[in-house]
Short mmCIF file of C-alpha atoms in Angstrom, two decimals:
data_model
loop_
_atom_site.label_atom_id
_atom_site.label_comp_id
_atom_site.label_asym_id
_atom_site.label_seq_id
_atom_site.Cartn_x
_atom_site.Cartn_y
_atom_site.Cartn_z
CA MET A 890 14.15 -21.02 -0.94
CA ASP A 891 16.95 -19.04 -2.59
CA CYS A 892 16.24 -15.33 -2.75
CA THR A 893 17.87 -12.01 -3.62
CA ILE A 894 16.98 -9.16 -1.27
CA VAL A 895 17.78 -5.57 -2.21
CA LYS A 896 17.39 -2.48 -0.07
CA ILE A 897 17.21 0.85 -1.92
CA GLY A 898 17.70 4.11 -0.08
CA GLY A 899 15.61 7.24 -0.03
CA SER A 900 17.82 9.58 -2.01
CA ILE A 901 17.87 7.26 -5.06
CA ILE A 902 14.08 6.93 -4.92
CA ASP A 903 13.85 10.70 -4.91
CA SER A 904 15.41 10.90 -8.40
CA PRO A 905 13.03 9.56 -11.10
CA GLU A 906 15.93 8.89 -13.50
CA GLN A 907 18.07 7.03 -10.96
CA LEU A 908 15.03 5.10 -9.72
CA GLN A 909 14.06 4.05 -13.24
CA ARG A 910 17.58 2.81 -13.98
CA PHE A 911 17.69 0.95 -10.69
CA LEU A 912 14.28 -0.68 -11.29
CA GLN A 913 15.44 -1.88 -14.71
CA ASP A 914 18.44 -3.56 -13.10
CA PHE A 915 16.36 -4.98 -10.25
CA ALA A 916 13.68 -6.34 -12.63
CA SER A 917 16.38 -8.19 -14.59
CA ILE A 918 17.46 -10.27 -11.58
CA SER A 919 16.28 -13.83 -12.12
CA GLY A 920 14.66 -16.00 -9.46
CA ALA A 921 12.85 -15.02 -6.29
CA LYS A 922 13.55 -11.47 -5.16
CA ILE A 923 12.41 -8.88 -2.64
CA LEU A 924 12.82 -5.11 -2.67
CA VAL A 925 12.89 -2.99 0.50
CA HIS A 926 12.72 0.76 0.10
CA GLY A 927 13.16 3.86 2.19
CA GLY A 928 11.67 7.23 1.35
CA GLY A 929 12.90 9.45 4.18
CA VAL A 930 13.82 12.39 1.96
CA MET A 931 10.27 12.58 0.56
CA ALA A 932 8.67 12.04 3.96
CA SER A 933 10.61 14.98 5.39
CA ARG A 934 9.59 17.10 2.39
CA LEU A 935 5.91 16.22 2.91
CA GLN A 936 6.18 16.97 6.63
CA LYS A 937 7.58 20.42 5.81
CA ALA A 938 4.88 21.06 3.17
CA LEU A 939 2.31 20.29 5.88
CA GLY A 940 3.95 22.72 8.29
CA GLN A 941 5.65 20.07 10.44
CA GLN A 942 9.31 20.10 11.42
CA PRO A 943 10.96 16.69 10.97
CA VAL A 944 12.86 15.75 14.15
CA MET A 945 15.74 13.27 13.88
CA VAL A 946 17.75 11.82 16.79
CA ASP A 947 20.89 9.82 15.86
CA GLY A 948 19.70 9.77 12.24
CA ARG A 949 16.32 8.25 13.14
CA ARG A 950 12.99 10.02 12.80
CA VAL A 951 11.01 10.91 15.92
CA THR A 952 7.60 9.69 14.79
CA ASP A 953 4.69 11.46 16.45
CA GLU A 954 1.16 11.03 15.10
CA GLN A 955 1.59 13.59 12.33
CA ALA A 956 5.00 12.23 11.33
CA LEU A 957 3.58 8.69 11.22
CA LYS A 958 0.84 9.85 8.88
CA ALA A 959 3.40 11.47 6.57
CA VAL A 960 5.64 8.41 6.68
CA VAL A 961 2.80 5.97 5.90
CA MET A 962 1.44 8.17 3.11
CA VAL A 963 4.85 8.50 1.47
CA TYR A 964 6.35 5.04 2.08
CA ALA A 965 3.30 2.78 1.69
CA GLY A 966 1.47 5.16 -0.65
CA TRP A 967 3.39 7.21 -3.18
CA CYS A 968 6.84 5.53 -3.10
CA GLY A 969 5.65 1.96 -2.80
CA LYS A 970 2.89 2.07 -5.40
CA ASN A 971 5.03 3.96 -7.93
CA ILE A 972 7.81 1.41 -7.55
CA VAL A 973 5.27 -1.39 -8.05
CA ALA A 974 3.75 0.27 -11.14
CA GLY A 975 7.28 0.79 -12.50
CA LEU A 976 8.21 -2.86 -11.95
CA GLN A 977 4.96 -4.02 -13.59
CA SER A 978 5.87 -2.01 -16.69
CA LEU A 979 9.21 -3.89 -16.74
CA GLY A 980 7.54 -7.31 -16.65
CA CYS A 981 8.21 -7.88 -12.93
CA SER A 982 4.98 -8.60 -11.08
CA ALA A 983 5.44 -6.86 -7.75
CA ILE A 984 3.20 -6.25 -4.76
CA GLY A 985 3.72 -3.33 -2.37
CA VAL A 986 3.42 -4.36 1.27
CA SER A 987 3.87 -3.03 4.77
CA GLY A 988 4.39 -5.25 7.78
CA ALA A 989 0.67 -4.96 8.58
CA ASP A 990 -0.28 -6.60 5.27
CA ALA A 991 -0.98 -10.29 5.84
CA ASP A 992 0.76 -9.74 9.20
CA LEU A 993 4.07 -9.92 7.33
CA ILE A 994 6.08 -8.13 10.03
CA ARG A 995 4.73 -7.73 13.55
CA ALA A 996 6.82 -5.25 15.54
CA VAL A 997 7.10 -4.22 19.18
CA ARG A 998 6.74 -0.52 19.87
CA ARG A 999 10.02 0.86 21.17
CA ALA A 1000 10.11 1.85 24.86
CA PRO A 1001 10.11 5.65 25.28
CA VAL A 1002 13.45 5.65 27.15
CA PRO A 1003 16.18 6.84 26.75
CA VAL A 1004 14.70 8.58 23.69
CA ASP A 1005 10.95 8.68 22.95
CA TYR A 1006 10.88 7.96 19.23
CA GLY A 1007 7.08 7.81 19.22
CA TYR A 1008 5.41 5.35 16.83
CA VAL A 1009 8.54 3.35 16.07
CA GLY A 1010 8.64 -0.42 15.99
CA ASP A 1011 11.52 -2.81 16.62
CA ILE A 1012 11.70 -6.18 14.90
CA THR A 1013 13.74 -9.37 14.85
CA PRO A 1014 13.93 -12.19 12.27
CA GLU A 1015 11.18 -13.92 14.32
CA SER A 1016 8.82 -11.02 13.50
CA ILE A 1017 8.59 -12.16 9.87
CA ASN A 1018 5.62 -14.19 8.52
CA THR A 1019 7.74 -16.41 6.27
CA ASP A 1020 4.74 -18.59 5.30
CA PHE A 1021 2.99 -15.82 3.38
CA LEU A 1022 6.28 -14.44 2.12
CA THR A 1023 7.22 -17.75 0.52
CA LEU A 1024 3.67 -18.16 -0.85
CA LEU A 1025 4.15 -14.86 -2.74
CA LEU A 1026 7.65 -15.78 -3.92
CA ARG A 1027 6.54 -19.22 -5.11
CA ALA A 1028 3.68 -17.55 -7.03
CA GLY A 1029 6.32 -15.50 -8.88
CA ILE A 1030 5.36 -12.27 -7.16
CA THR A 1031 8.05 -9.85 -5.95
CA PRO A 1032 7.24 -8.30 -2.56
CA VAL A 1033 8.15 -4.62 -2.30
CA PHE A 1034 8.42 -3.72 1.39
CA CYS A 1035 8.12 -0.24 2.78
CA ALA A 1036 9.47 0.57 6.23
CA VAL A 1037 6.11 0.46 7.99
CA THR A 1038 5.11 -2.33 10.38
CA HIS A 1039 2.34 -2.83 12.95
CA ASP A 1040 1.96 -4.06 16.52
CA GLY A 1041 -0.93 -6.49 15.92
CA CYS A 1042 -3.26 -4.25 17.94
CA GLY A 1043 -4.14 -1.83 15.15
CA GLN A 1044 -1.19 0.53 15.46
CA LEU A 1045 1.07 1.21 12.48
CA LEU A 1046 4.75 1.75 13.34
CA ASN A 1047 7.73 3.30 11.58
CA THR A 1048 10.60 0.80 11.29
CA ASN A 1049 14.08 1.31 9.89
CA ALA A 1050 14.24 -0.01 6.30
CA ASP A 1051 17.79 -1.40 6.71
CA THR A 1052 16.52 -3.44 9.64
CA VAL A 1053 13.51 -4.65 7.64
CA ALA A 1054 15.90 -5.87 4.93
CA SER A 1055 18.25 -7.65 7.32
CA CYS A 1056 15.41 -9.30 9.27
CA LEU A 1057 13.75 -10.52 6.05
CA ALA A 1058 17.11 -11.94 4.95
CA ALA A 1059 17.77 -13.63 8.30
CA ALA A 1060 14.25 -15.09 8.45
CA LEU A 1061 14.55 -16.56 4.94
CA ALA A 1062 18.10 -17.82 5.57
CA GLN A 1063 16.58 -20.88 7.26
CA THR A 1064 15.19 -21.92 3.86
CA GLY A 1065 17.96 -21.31 1.32
CA HIS A 1066 20.76 -19.17 -0.09
CA ILE A 1067 20.06 -15.51 0.62
CA SER A 1068 21.93 -12.64 -0.99
CA LEU A 1069 21.35 -9.18 0.52
CA THR A 1070 22.45 -5.94 -1.13
CA TYR A 1071 22.17 -2.49 0.39
CA CYS A 1072 22.03 0.07 -2.43
CA PHE A 1073 22.60 3.74 -1.70
CA GLU A 1074 24.24 6.83 -3.14
CA LYS A 1075 27.87 5.87 -2.36
CA ASP A 1076 30.05 3.21 -4.00
CA GLY A 1077 30.34 1.20 -0.80
CA VAL A 1078 31.69 1.52 2.74
CA LEU A 1079 34.39 4.20 2.61
CA TYR A 1080 37.72 4.09 4.43
CA ASP A 1081 37.69 7.90 4.45
CA LYS A 1082 34.13 9.11 4.61
CA ASP A 1083 35.12 12.32 2.82
CA ASP A 1084 36.73 10.46 -0.09
CA ASP A 1085 34.19 8.73 -2.35
CA SER A 1086 36.94 6.72 -4.03
CA SER A 1087 38.17 5.07 -0.80
CA VAL A 1088 35.83 2.07 -1.05
CA ILE A 1089 36.77 -0.86 1.22
CA PRO A 1090 36.37 -4.01 -0.96
CA GLU A 1091 35.72 -6.33 1.99
CA ILE A 1092 35.04 -5.61 5.63
CA SER A 1093 35.09 -8.12 8.50
CA SER A 1094 33.46 -7.63 11.90
CA GLY A 1095 36.91 -7.19 13.51
CA MET A 1096 37.94 -4.59 10.94
CA TYR A 1097 34.58 -2.85 11.42
CA ARG A 1098 35.11 -2.60 15.18
CA SER A 1099 38.57 -1.05 14.66
CA LEU A 1100 37.39 1.42 12.01
CA ARG A 1101 34.42 2.41 14.13
CA SER A 1102 36.53 3.02 17.20
CA GLU A 1103 38.75 5.27 15.04
CA GLY A 1104 35.63 7.23 13.99
CA ARG A 1105 36.15 6.28 10.34
CA ILE A 1106 32.64 4.87 9.74
CA ALA A 1107 30.02 7.46 8.77
CA ALA A 1108 27.20 7.75 11.31
CA GLY A 1109 24.55 6.70 8.79
CA MET A 1110 26.55 3.58 7.92
CA ILE A 1111 26.70 2.23 11.50
CA PRO A 1112 23.12 0.86 11.77
CA LYS A 1113 23.42 -0.52 8.22
CA LEU A 1114 26.59 -2.44 9.13
CA ASP A 1115 25.26 -3.54 12.53
CA ASN A 1116 22.26 -4.94 10.66
CA ALA A 1117 24.49 -6.58 8.07
CA PHE A 1118 26.65 -8.39 10.62
CA ALA A 1119 23.55 -9.52 12.51
CA ALA A 1120 22.13 -10.94 9.27
CA LEU A 1121 25.41 -12.78 8.52
CA ARG A 1122 25.38 -14.32 12.00
CA ASN A 1123 21.80 -15.43 11.24
CA GLY A 1124 22.91 -17.41 8.20
CA VAL A 1125 22.55 -14.94 5.30
CA SER A 1126 24.97 -16.11 2.60
CA GLU A 1127 26.28 -12.85 1.11
CA ILE A 1128 25.91 -9.17 1.88
CA THR A 1129 27.08 -6.25 -0.23
CA VAL A 1130 26.90 -2.48 0.27
CA THR A 1131 27.06 -0.63 -3.04
CA HIS A 1132 25.82 2.22 -5.22
CA ALA A 1133 22.34 1.78 -6.71
CA ARG A 1134 23.84 1.92 -10.23
CA SER A 1135 26.19 -0.98 -9.35
CA LEU A 1136 23.52 -3.49 -8.32
CA LEU A 1137 24.44 -5.94 -11.07
CA SER A 1138 28.18 -5.23 -11.24
CA GLY A 1139 29.43 -7.01 -8.12
CA LYS A 1140 31.27 -3.80 -7.13
CA GLY A 1141 31.02 -2.30 -3.65
CA THR A 1142 31.89 -3.60 -0.20
CA LYS A 1143 31.41 -7.26 0.74
CA ILE A 1144 30.51 -7.78 4.38
CA ILE A 1145 32.10 -10.88 5.92
CA LEU A 1146 32.14 -12.29 9.45
CA MET B 309 -15.50 -19.36 -5.27
CA ASP B 310 -18.17 -17.79 -3.08
CA CYS B 311 -17.23 -14.35 -1.83
CA THR B 312 -18.66 -11.36 0.03
CA ILE B 313 -17.54 -7.99 -1.36
CA VAL B 314 -18.12 -4.82 0.61
CA LYS B 315 -17.51 -1.24 -0.51
CA ILE B 316 -17.12 1.34 2.26
CA GLY B 317 -17.37 5.05 1.48
CA GLY B 318 -15.09 7.90 2.36
CA SER B 319 -17.18 9.67 4.97
CA ILE B 320 -17.39 6.55 7.17
CA ILE B 321 -13.65 6.03 6.90
CA ASP B 322 -13.17 9.62 8.02
CA SER B 323 -14.74 8.85 11.42
CA PRO B 324 -12.47 6.61 13.57
CA GLU B 325 -15.43 5.45 15.70
CA GLN B 326 -17.67 4.58 12.73
CA LEU B 327 -14.76 2.91 10.94
CA GLN B 328 -13.87 0.79 13.97
CA ARG B 329 -17.48 -0.39 14.35
CA PHE B 330 -17.69 -1.15 10.65
CA LEU B 331 -14.40 -3.10 10.70
CA GLN B 332 -15.66 -5.20 13.62
CA ASP B 333 -18.76 -6.11 11.60
CA PHE B 334 -16.75 -6.75 8.44
CA ALA B 335 -14.18 -8.92 10.28
CA SER B 336 -17.01 -11.11 11.62
CA ILE B 337 -18.20 -12.11 8.12
CA SER B 338 -17.26 -15.73 7.55
CA GLY B 339 -15.79 -17.13 4.36
CA ALA B 340 -13.86 -15.35 1.61
CA LYS B 341 -14.33 -11.58 1.61
CA ILE B 342 -12.99 -8.44 -0.04
CA LEU B 343 -13.15 -4.83 1.13
CA VAL B 344 -13.04 -1.87 -1.26
CA HIS B 345 -12.63 1.57 0.26
CA GLY B 346 -12.84 5.18 -0.80
CA GLY B 347 -11.15 8.05 0.98
CA GLY B 348 -12.21 11.09 -1.01
CA VAL B 349 -12.96 13.29 1.99
CA MET B 350 -9.44 12.80 3.36
CA ALA B 351 -7.83 13.20 -0.08
CA SER B 352 -9.56 16.56 -0.52
CA ARG B 353 -8.42 17.61 2.95
CA LEU B 354 -4.81 16.68 2.15
CA GLN B 355 -5.00 18.54 -1.16
CA LYS B 356 -6.15 21.68 0.66
CA ALA B 357 -3.45 21.31 3.34
CA LEU B 358 -0.91 21.21 0.51
CA GLY B 359 -2.37 24.35 -1.05
CA GLN B 360 -4.22 22.59 -3.87
CA GLN B 361 -7.85 23.17 -4.76
CA PRO B 362 -9.73 19.89 -5.34
CA VAL B 363 -11.66 20.06 -8.63
CA MET B 364 -14.70 17.82 -9.09
CA VAL B 365 -16.78 17.44 -12.29
CA ASP B 366 -20.04 15.45 -11.96
CA GLY B 367 -18.89 14.25 -8.55
CA ARG B 368 -15.61 12.86 -9.88
CA ARG B 369 -12.18 14.23 -9.08
CA VAL B 370 -10.12 15.87 -11.80
CA THR B 371 -6.80 14.14 -11.12
CA ASP B 372 -3.77 16.14 -12.21
CA GLU B 373 -0.27 15.10 -11.09
CA GLN B 374 -0.57 16.74 -7.68
CA ALA B 375 -4.08 15.36 -7.08
CA LEU B 376 -2.90 11.87 -8.06
CA LYS B 377 -0.10 12.11 -5.51
CA ALA B 378 -2.57 13.11 -2.79
CA VAL B 379 -5.01 10.36 -3.80
CA VAL B 380 -2.34 7.63 -3.81
CA MET B 381 -0.86 8.80 -0.51
CA VAL B 382 -4.27 8.86 1.19
CA TYR B 383 -5.98 5.83 -0.42
CA ALA B 384 -3.09 3.36 -0.76
CA GLY B 385 -1.14 4.82 2.17
CA TRP B 386 -2.94 6.14 5.21
CA CYS B 387 -6.49 4.77 4.68
CA GLY B 388 -5.53 1.39 3.30
CA LYS B 389 -2.80 0.54 5.78
CA ASN B 390 -4.84 1.72 8.79
CA ILE B 391 -7.77 -0.43 7.69
CA VAL B 392 -5.43 -3.40 7.30
CA ALA B 393 -3.84 -2.84 10.73
CA GLY B 394 -7.34 -2.53 12.22
CA LEU B 395 -8.48 -5.78 10.60
CA GLN B 396 -5.34 -7.58 11.80
CA SER B 397 -6.16 -6.53 15.36
CA LEU B 398 -9.61 -8.12 14.88
CA GLY B 399 -8.16 -11.45 13.75
CA CYS B 400 -8.84 -10.84 10.04
CA SER B 401 -5.64 -11.19 8.02
CA ALA B 402 -5.95 -8.51 5.37
CA ILE B 403 -3.64 -7.17 2.67
CA GLY B 404 -3.95 -3.66 1.28
CA VAL B 405 -3.68 -3.55 -2.50
CA SER B 406 -4.02 -1.19 -5.42
CA GLY B 407 -4.65 -2.38 -8.97
CA ALA B 408 -0.92 -2.10 -9.66
CA ASP B 409 -0.10 -4.71 -7.03
CA ALA B 410 0.38 -8.11 -8.68
CA ASP B 411 -1.30 -6.47 -11.69
CA LEU B 412 -4.65 -6.98 -9.93
CA ILE B 413 -6.49 -4.33 -11.96
CA ARG B 414 -5.10 -2.99 -15.20
CA ALA B 415 -7.00 0.11 -16.34
CA VAL B 416 -7.17 2.20 -19.49
CA ARG B 417 -6.56 5.89 -19.03
CA ARG B 418 -9.74 7.82 -19.85
CA ALA B 419 -9.71 9.87 -23.07
CA PRO B 420 -9.45 13.62 -22.34
CA VAL B 421 -12.77 14.40 -24.08
CA PRO B 422 -15.42 15.60 -23.32
CA VAL B 423 -13.85 16.22 -19.88
CA ASP B 424 -10.14 15.86 -19.19
CA TYR B 425 -10.15 14.05 -15.85
CA GLY B 426 -6.36 13.66 -15.92
CA TYR B 427 -4.89 10.50 -14.42
CA VAL B 428 -8.15 8.57 -14.25
CA GLY B 429 -8.48 4.94 -15.30
CA ASP B 430 -11.51 3.05 -16.60
CA ILE B 431 -11.92 -0.65 -15.94
CA THR B 432 -14.18 -3.58 -16.84
CA PRO B 433 -14.56 -7.03 -15.24
CA GLU B 434 -11.92 -8.22 -17.74
CA SER B 435 -9.39 -5.87 -16.10
CA ILE B 436 -9.25 -8.06 -12.98
CA ASN B 437 -6.45 -10.58 -12.34
CA THR B 438 -8.72 -13.22 -10.83
CA ASP B 439 -5.87 -15.78 -10.60
CA PHE B 440 -3.98 -13.84 -7.97
CA LEU B 441 -7.19 -12.69 -6.30
CA THR B 442 -8.35 -16.28 -5.76
CA LEU B 443 -4.85 -17.28 -4.63
CA LEU B 444 -5.14 -14.69 -1.83
CA LEU B 445 -8.70 -15.69 -0.94
CA ARG B 446 -7.82 -19.40 -0.85
CA ALA B 447 -4.88 -18.57 1.46
CA GLY B 448 -7.40 -17.02 3.86
CA ILE B 449 -6.21 -13.48 3.19
CA THR B 450 -8.74 -10.64 2.80
CA PRO B 451 -7.78 -8.20 0.02
CA VAL B 452 -8.46 -4.55 0.89
CA PHE B 453 -8.62 -2.58 -2.36
CA CYS B 454 -8.09 1.13 -2.65
CA ALA B 455 -9.36 3.02 -5.69
CA VAL B 456 -6.00 3.23 -7.44
CA THR B 457 -5.15 1.23 -10.56
CA HIS B 458 -2.39 1.35 -13.19
CA ASP B 459 -2.04 1.22 -16.97
CA GLY B 460 0.66 -1.48 -17.15
CA CYS B 461 3.14 1.12 -18.43
CA GLY B 462 4.16 2.52 -15.04
CA GLN B 463 1.36 5.07 -14.60
CA LEU B 464 -0.87 4.97 -11.53
CA LEU B 465 -4.49 5.98 -12.16
CA ASN B 466 -7.39 7.12 -9.98
CA THR B 467 -10.41 4.84 -10.44
CA ASN B 468 -13.88 5.13 -8.90
CA ALA B 469 -14.14 2.82 -5.88
CA ASP B 470 -17.76 1.84 -6.64
CA THR B 471 -16.60 0.70 -10.07
CA VAL B 472 -13.71 -1.26 -8.56
CA ALA B 473 -16.20 -3.07 -6.30
CA SER B 474 -18.63 -3.91 -9.10
CA CYS B 475 -15.89 -5.07 -11.49
CA LEU B 476 -14.35 -7.30 -8.80
CA ALA B 477 -17.81 -8.76 -8.14
CA ALA B 478 -18.53 -9.33 -11.83
CA ALA B 479 -15.11 -10.91 -12.46
CA LEU B 480 -15.53 -13.34 -9.53
CA ALA B 481 -19.16 -14.11 -10.47
CA GLN B 482 -17.82 -16.62 -13.02
CA THR B 483 -16.54 -18.72 -10.12
CA GLY B 484 -19.29 -18.71 -7.48
CA HIS B 485 -21.98 -16.93 -5.46
CA ILE B 486 -21.03 -13.28 -5.04
CA SER B 487 -22.71 -10.91 -2.62
CA LEU B 488 -21.90 -7.20 -3.04
CA THR B 489 -22.81 -4.54 -0.47
CA TYR B 490 -22.29 -0.82 -0.90
CA CYS B 491 -22.01 0.76 2.56
CA PHE B 492 -22.32 4.49 2.97
CA GLU B 493 -23.77 7.14 5.28
CA LYS B 494 -27.47 6.68 4.29
CA ASP B 495 -29.80 3.80 5.09
CA GLY B 496 -30.23 2.86 1.42
CA VAL B 497 -31.51 4.31 -1.85
CA LEU B 498 -34.02 7.00 -0.87
CA TYR B 499 -37.35 7.65 -2.59
CA ASP B 500 -37.08 11.28 -1.48
CA LYS B 501 -33.43 12.26 -1.32
CA ASP B 502 -34.22 14.85 1.37
CA ASP B 503 -35.99 12.29 3.61
CA ASP B 504 -33.57 9.81 5.20
CA SER B 505 -36.46 7.56 6.24
CA SER B 506 -37.76 7.04 2.68
CA VAL B 507 -35.61 3.96 1.99
CA ILE B 508 -36.73 1.92 -1.04
CA PRO B 509 -36.55 -1.76 0.09
CA GLU B 510 -36.05 -3.12 -3.42
CA ILE B 511 -35.28 -1.38 -6.69
CA SER B 512 -35.44 -2.92 -10.17
CA SER B 513 -33.79 -1.55 -13.29
CA GLY B 514 -37.18 -0.41 -14.64
CA MET B 515 -38.08 1.36 -11.41
CA TYR B 516 -34.59 2.92 -11.38
CA ARG B 517 -35.09 4.34 -14.90
CA SER B 518 -38.42 5.89 -13.88
CA LEU B 519 -37.11 7.35 -10.64
CA ARG B 520 -34.06 8.74 -12.38
CA SER B 521 -36.12 10.39 -15.12
CA GLU B 522 -38.18 12.01 -12.37
CA GLY B 523 -34.96 13.35 -10.80
CA ARG B 524 -35.57 11.39 -7.60
CA ILE B 525 -32.17 9.66 -7.49
CA ALA B 526 -29.40 11.67 -5.81
CA ALA B 527 -26.55 12.53 -8.19
CA GLY B 528 -23.98 10.59 -6.12
CA MET B 529 -26.19 7.50 -6.21
CA ILE B 530 -26.40 7.31 -10.02
CA PRO B 531 -22.91 5.85 -10.73
CA LYS B 532 -23.34 3.49 -7.75
CA LEU B 533 -26.61 2.13 -9.17
CA ASP B 534 -25.33 2.02 -12.74
CA ASN B 535 -22.43 -0.07 -11.43
CA ALA B 536 -24.78 -2.26 -9.42
CA PHE B 537 -27.03 -3.09 -12.38
CA ALA B 538 -24.00 -3.79 -14.56
CA ALA B 539 -22.71 -6.21 -11.91
CA LEU B 540 -26.11 -7.95 -11.72
CA ARG B 541 -26.15 -8.39 -15.49
CA ASN B 542 -22.66 -9.90 -15.14
CA GLY B 543 -23.90 -12.62 -12.80
CA VAL B 544 -23.41 -11.16 -9.32
CA SER B 545 -25.94 -12.93 -7.06
CA GLU B 546 -27.05 -10.20 -4.67
CA ILE B 547 -26.43 -6.49 -4.29
CA THR B 548 -27.43 -4.28 -1.37
CA VAL B 549 -27.00 -0.55 -0.73
CA THR B 550 -27.07 0.24 2.99
CA HIS B 551 -25.67 2.23 5.90
CA ALA B 552 -22.25 1.13 7.16
CA ARG B 553 -23.76 0.32 10.56
CA SER B 554 -26.29 -2.04 8.88
CA LEU B 555 -23.77 -4.29 7.12
CA LEU B 556 -24.88 -7.39 9.02
CA SER B 557 -28.56 -6.52 9.43
CA GLY B 558 -29.88 -7.19 5.94
CA LYS B 559 -31.51 -3.74 5.98
CA GLY B 560 -31.15 -1.28 3.12
CA THR B 561 -32.06 -1.42 -0.57
CA LYS B 562 -31.81 -4.66 -2.56
CA ILE B 563 -30.89 -4.12 -6.19
CA ILE B 564 -32.67 -6.52 -8.58
CA LEU B 565 -32.77 -6.79 -12.35
#
């Protein structure tokens, strides 16, 4: 079935005003839709309030038992349920889910070498339970995914939200036209990462390889773009990287093969 | 449709061993089933770790903004998603939901007099979205409810888990045979609240009124029993109060009209 998938990043979620504006735009999208959200800024803040020191390696959280607890409480708890309550108030009937719920995303815990990331799960498009996902979408319910999965043996796992979005998109691409938008706090992929106005309107995989080898792509953008190209190769129809306020405008960077 | 509804209390959830044993028993129940869980012990612990002082009036939590955040993080986040992951590992496909999810339970915020409980929501059997609930049950999915609801205007609310269980039971009683079991850390309703062996096998509403006027019913048991009798009057077929380890045994106290 045709579906619009939107990923919203942690720093937008952290601002009640920006989140509210974004949810209004998201709720107005017609047809089947899915929201995937981060929450890393809040999770780090909770870790600090509990006396933990967040540890990141290559922009990814090292998730020991205490970090996992903070991540699950923030992502699946406070962020997810507030987003759902907000969408309900806007007439969009949403349901907040992790990958454990209805076995929607079953992950494989990452091997502890070369870096031991702890309770972190890796997924592929085959990890997605598309049967239950389409049952929800056909019932007019909007799934709101947090970046928590499970291993099928009772263990919750922290999984990158960009990857969740791209795997959902790739899994559903077998069934219809899928549009995937990554919303964050920049206007798109930047040619000069220090110049917010240098948005690249369209980026191909060849252009991406060149820009990356020149060190022009911001570190945080690399996994997002790797995910985006993987999703395109898996049949996703259109992918855009844009600012959260531009969700409906068509502005931003189009990702093409 | 016929359905088994089980409420599990916070102190059982707080013990990984007791919880695991309980989940094994719960997963083995055949047919449609629903789990409702508390988590108050953990929520209070998180509040204290964050420098808050939990405030209870008549055994119910005064839920200011900070307390609500702790409650949602613990109930909908850590407790709910761990229970779901545990059930998945036992071959029971569960989904963790709050009342905000798919508008499953829409509450009314309690008036601030005579006690201002803050972000607390009251519900009735009419608050339940039985359409989506039966859609899940018919799909073979076990809903796992935490004690969080919403007001339909974007506000999450803390709602007593015993009340959630009895309202779910009463709402579904229109459609079939409903069995409701309250599991906690005692063997049933006690005749002498200081003697764990004094379990009353069967308690009627008349007997309950007498025992209560004699001060024999423990304070924490009163809302549970009030909820149970309300559910019976609403057509719920059978109600039992028992220890979590006795879920499958038929032991405990039967509640009759």
